[in-house]
Amino acid sequence: MTDNNKIAENIKYDAIKTEQKQRKIWDDSKLFFTGDIKKDTKKSYVLEMFPYPSGRIHMGHVRNYALGDVIARKNHAQGYQVLHPMGWDAFGLPAENAAMERGEHPGKWTYENINVMKEQLKLLGFSIDWSREFATCDQTYYKHQQRLFIEMFEKGLVYRKMSKVNWDPVENTVLANEQVVDGRGWRSGALVEQRELNQWFFKTTYFADDLIDALEGLNEWPERVISQQFNWIGRSEGLKFKFDLTHKFGDFNGLEVYTTRPDTLFGASFVAIAADHPIAKELAKNNADLEAFINDCKQSAVTAEALDTQEKKGFNTGLKVKHPFDDTWEIDIWVANFVLMEYGTGAIFGCPAHDQRDLDFARKYGLKVTPVILPKDADANTFAVENEAYSGDGSIYNSDFLNGLSIDAGKRAAIDKMVSLGRGEATKVFRLRDWGVSRQRYWGCPIPMVHCDTCGAVPEKIENLPIALPEDVTFDKPGNPLDRHPTFKHTKCPKCGSDARRETDTLDTFVDSSWYWARFCGLNPDAPTDLEGVNHWLPVDHYIGGIEHAVLHLLYARFFARAMKLTGHVNVSEPFKHLFTQGMVTHATFKSEDGKWVNPADVTIDGKNIFETATKKPVIMGAVEKMSKSKKNTIDPEYIVSTYGADVARLFVLSDSPPERDVEWSQAGVEGASRFVNRVYALFAKHALQSKTPVNETPNDADGDALAIIKAAHKAALNVTNAIDRFAFNAAIANMYELLNFLRNFDGKDDVKIINARGFALSVFARLLQPFTPHLAEEVWSLLGNDGFCVKAPWFEADLKYAIDDEVVIPLQINGKKRDELKVPKGSEQDYVLELANSSKAADIYLNGKTIRKVIFVKDRILNIVVSD
RNA sequence: GCGGAUGUGGCGGAAUCGGUAGACGCCACGGACUUAAAAUCCGUUGGGCUGUAAGGCCCGUGCCGGUUCGAGUCCGGCCAUCCGCACCA
């Protein structure tokens, strides 16, 4: 053992101290300050979904921001000008709850949390430009949001109406449709009630067609997000037309219905309306039985499972309509529990033969079932529908002028006829509704509108913005503190100057996060966006966050991009070019025998015995689940950072699983990452004992081991770069482990050429490490004798001359089974390889006495000889 | 019910273009160092059969089938798990 090695044995990497030192240097030199736009430099806008300031950061944040940081840092090294900002999604209910509990102002709680979390994020060494930080509860942010609201109002994208709303009785506020999951509030989990309230709406449906069409262009989005949005917007194309009532009823002489199957009109056997359809309501006034039925419908279940099993029920109103294509044909109108007022026109015609739901209904009430679509190869005289509706392809029959047509042609013909009769028109219907944004809460962006008895709802003047939240509020009573505030409500009409009432509802907090990506492009004090900034930086090149926002946030942000384009604040209609949705951080869960959750850190696993370390009481292992406080299976990132260092925390959350999948937190995995960091440091430190001269370019006089080292470095650079580009960070890290393992074979070797080659390989290695373990990378970068920052050193581009081996081992297959390996110079031709194969051991055994029928040769890949006896 | 994704050793996973399945890590086991342990370092590690040994053979990527000289990868059909939507007319 050389002296150097003896010294090296004692080399210990002090991650905690080194990381503090490095971060201070980065801060002092404003390393990640974006600065003014550099027009002649490639740009990269990397954005992770900004956090809600709940108190402390959790592992999910670490993974989210570590992912983005890899891309941002690699782009830095590649010479891009990078925009990598951070802010706070800071309005919302938890702050009000905290205010109630502590008697503090929600703003105080929020800003305190922001301070704590910002310090925690800084500990992790992310390459964030903190100079662009803002919180959505900053007046300097929501002021502009109020302006956007007013301008959208002026463009007709905002309106107010009385509407049935989803009322969350726990949060005491309204929820958007998207925020109701299985009939429950998405956050509170409370059963949602229906209430009638006057609400502000964003006209998301105005862009419905474009929101769905443009999905096709989002080819860097995950397929499942695209399909979720597609289903959510839910466009259907069909026919809206009017039935005539046989007898006028009150003010009603007709009934409008919507159908996607106008081709089956001659199979109609009933018409059904929703329980809250105006005709049903009117009828119920003089019909107690119907009233009872309607009330019954209203109370029916809201959950998915219940809907599934719920029986179809109807009430025959006694009213009838005439068939639109045959005056003499009369059809009963039923009120049915499965017809929704919110979709289409709230009324349908039922064709039981070709719709399962209609068939169930018809069978229950003994209604006629007339097939009008004849499957190919079926006999018109014998084809019948029993208990399964036929929804497949076929040709139309039993249908007068539609007979013989295909389904598509029949649809067109029926629509054309309906149009020529003046009874209807082709119509698109969307599942997507307009976005109700009024919330009866304090801690949100005030809606900048004024209600005047003469002028109606009038927007506040832009120069009066922000409409600021008053500070002197209390949370001791239920309801909205703004509404009961002594002065906030009282104002003058911006139009006529007379006494008026200020709107006291605030905006849904999803509004706040719908445009922050645009604000980051430049903190213009005078307008929502900086035009030069948005024109340069948008769209976001990489947007990274959780899959739980697949519909809500991402749909709203796409809507806002369109609205802001219309109002002249951005030039894109799609905000995010590449979307990446990362998996969760999970951890084992444990429960004590009395059913209480036990923190995994307090559990000892000794063979089959699992017990609480302190008390020795047995515990039961539960499922691996998303880290959550309630299940006590969280790991505090700050604890990991202070024990193992930020690099280890970052490395682990990226190394164990592909980023789009869940990663399971494990102590052993963390220790593995920590070993890696220490070994890497030791490798560099030992080298530094022998040389302090940086070798940043490929040495050209190497041979033997030195050449092998150089090749390994180039190969690693090629593989790691490719892996990062396809977001396979776990594979990138595996490649770095391989490089480490290889280079360790040459630890301490004192041959000059080896030292030189190793110095070069380490220079490459440091640069590959930089996006993943930046503190370590910068430290070892200077150990190699470099001035300046590793992150500023050019990203190492592999030379294929070195990265690709000049000798390859290819399999020799006989009849498709591998029988031997052949070492051949790269690019060897078939003749040469075949000759080599003939002299191999395998040839003796498998080729002797056989007839060669075919030879398959793929250069540098494989030789396969097909033989027979 | 509809739509989407996934399925590979004891575990997490790799295999980028149809061409050596199991890289890399974890766990486990053996060894070195140590009074001892931890740490560290060096090895072994898909299953089975066979051989004194070097080695050889068979099986193997959820299941069944197909295309191909060759399939984890492509095609058809199942099964399982997860996610989303769901009386949407």
Tab-separated table of C-alpha atoms (C1' of nucleotides) in Angstrom, chain A residues 42 70-71 73-75 77-80 542 712-739 763-772 793-800 803, chain B residues 15-16:
chain	number	residue	atom	x	y	z
A	42	LYS	CA	-30.859	29.251	-26.467
A	70	VAL	CA	-31.585	17.985	-13.090
A	71	ILE	CA	-32.964	19.477	-16.296
A	73	ARG	CA	-28.716	22.334	-14.258
A	74	LYS	CA	-27.922	20.276	-17.314
A	75	ASN	CA	-29.301	23.073	-19.475
A	77	ALA	CA	-24.091	23.490	-18.409
A	78	GLN	CA	-25.217	23.182	-21.994
A	79	GLY	CA	-25.084	26.933	-22.320
A	80	TYR	CA	-28.793	27.676	-22.285
A	542	HIS	CA	-40.557	21.481	-19.026
A	712	ALA	CA	-15.321	4.485	-20.062
A	713	ALA	CA	-15.673	8.227	-19.475
A	714	HIS	CA	-16.942	8.885	-22.983
A	715	LYS	CA	-19.314	5.954	-22.762
A	716	ALA	CA	-20.709	7.181	-19.444
A	717	ALA	CA	-21.139	10.682	-20.868
A	718	LEU	CA	-23.067	9.301	-23.828
A	719	ASN	CA	-25.306	7.088	-21.708
A	720	VAL	CA	-25.966	9.609	-18.948
A	721	THR	CA	-26.775	12.376	-21.440
A	722	ASN	CA	-29.207	10.150	-23.329
A	723	ALA	CA	-30.797	8.973	-20.113
A	724	ILE	CA	-31.331	12.517	-18.827
A	725	ASP	CA	-32.833	13.558	-22.147
A	726	ARG	CA	-35.455	10.855	-21.877
A	727	PHE	CA	-36.059	11.530	-18.160
A	728	ALA	CA	-34.633	8.117	-17.230
A	729	PHE	CA	-32.814	9.557	-14.227
A	730	ASN	CA	-32.608	6.221	-12.458
A	731	ALA	CA	-30.770	4.805	-15.489
A	732	ALA	CA	-28.509	7.865	-15.613
A	733	ILE	CA	-27.523	7.269	-12.009
A	734	ALA	CA	-26.914	3.558	-12.671
A	735	ASN	CA	-24.507	4.601	-15.425
A	736	MET	CA	-22.632	6.769	-12.970
A	737	TYR	CA	-22.396	3.896	-10.498
A	738	GLU	CA	-20.844	1.866	-13.284
A	739	LEU	CA	-18.305	4.558	-14.055
A	763	SER	CA	-13.462	15.766	-14.999
A	764	VAL	CA	-16.200	14.145	-17.083
A	765	PHE	CA	-17.596	12.405	-14.018
A	766	ALA	CA	-17.867	15.645	-12.037
A	767	ARG	CA	-19.811	17.247	-14.853
A	768	LEU	CA	-22.185	14.274	-15.084
A	769	LEU	CA	-22.735	14.381	-11.330
A	770	GLN	CA	-23.446	18.075	-11.307
A	771	PRO	CA	-27.208	17.988	-12.054
A	772	PHE	CA	-27.779	15.249	-9.475
A	793	ALA	CA	-18.235	24.218	-17.361
A	794	PRO	CA	-19.480	23.036	-20.733
A	795	TRP	CA	-21.559	19.856	-20.615
A	796	PHE	CA	-19.285	17.064	-21.783
A	797	GLU	CA	-20.300	15.820	-25.211
A	798	ALA	CA	-19.135	12.274	-25.806
A	799	ASP	CA	-17.056	11.475	-28.870
A	800	LEU	CA	-18.453	8.346	-30.506
A	803	ALA	CA	-17.809	5.959	-26.631
B	15	A	C1'	-32.330	-3.720	-21.619
B	16	U	C1'	-32.581	3.538	-26.331
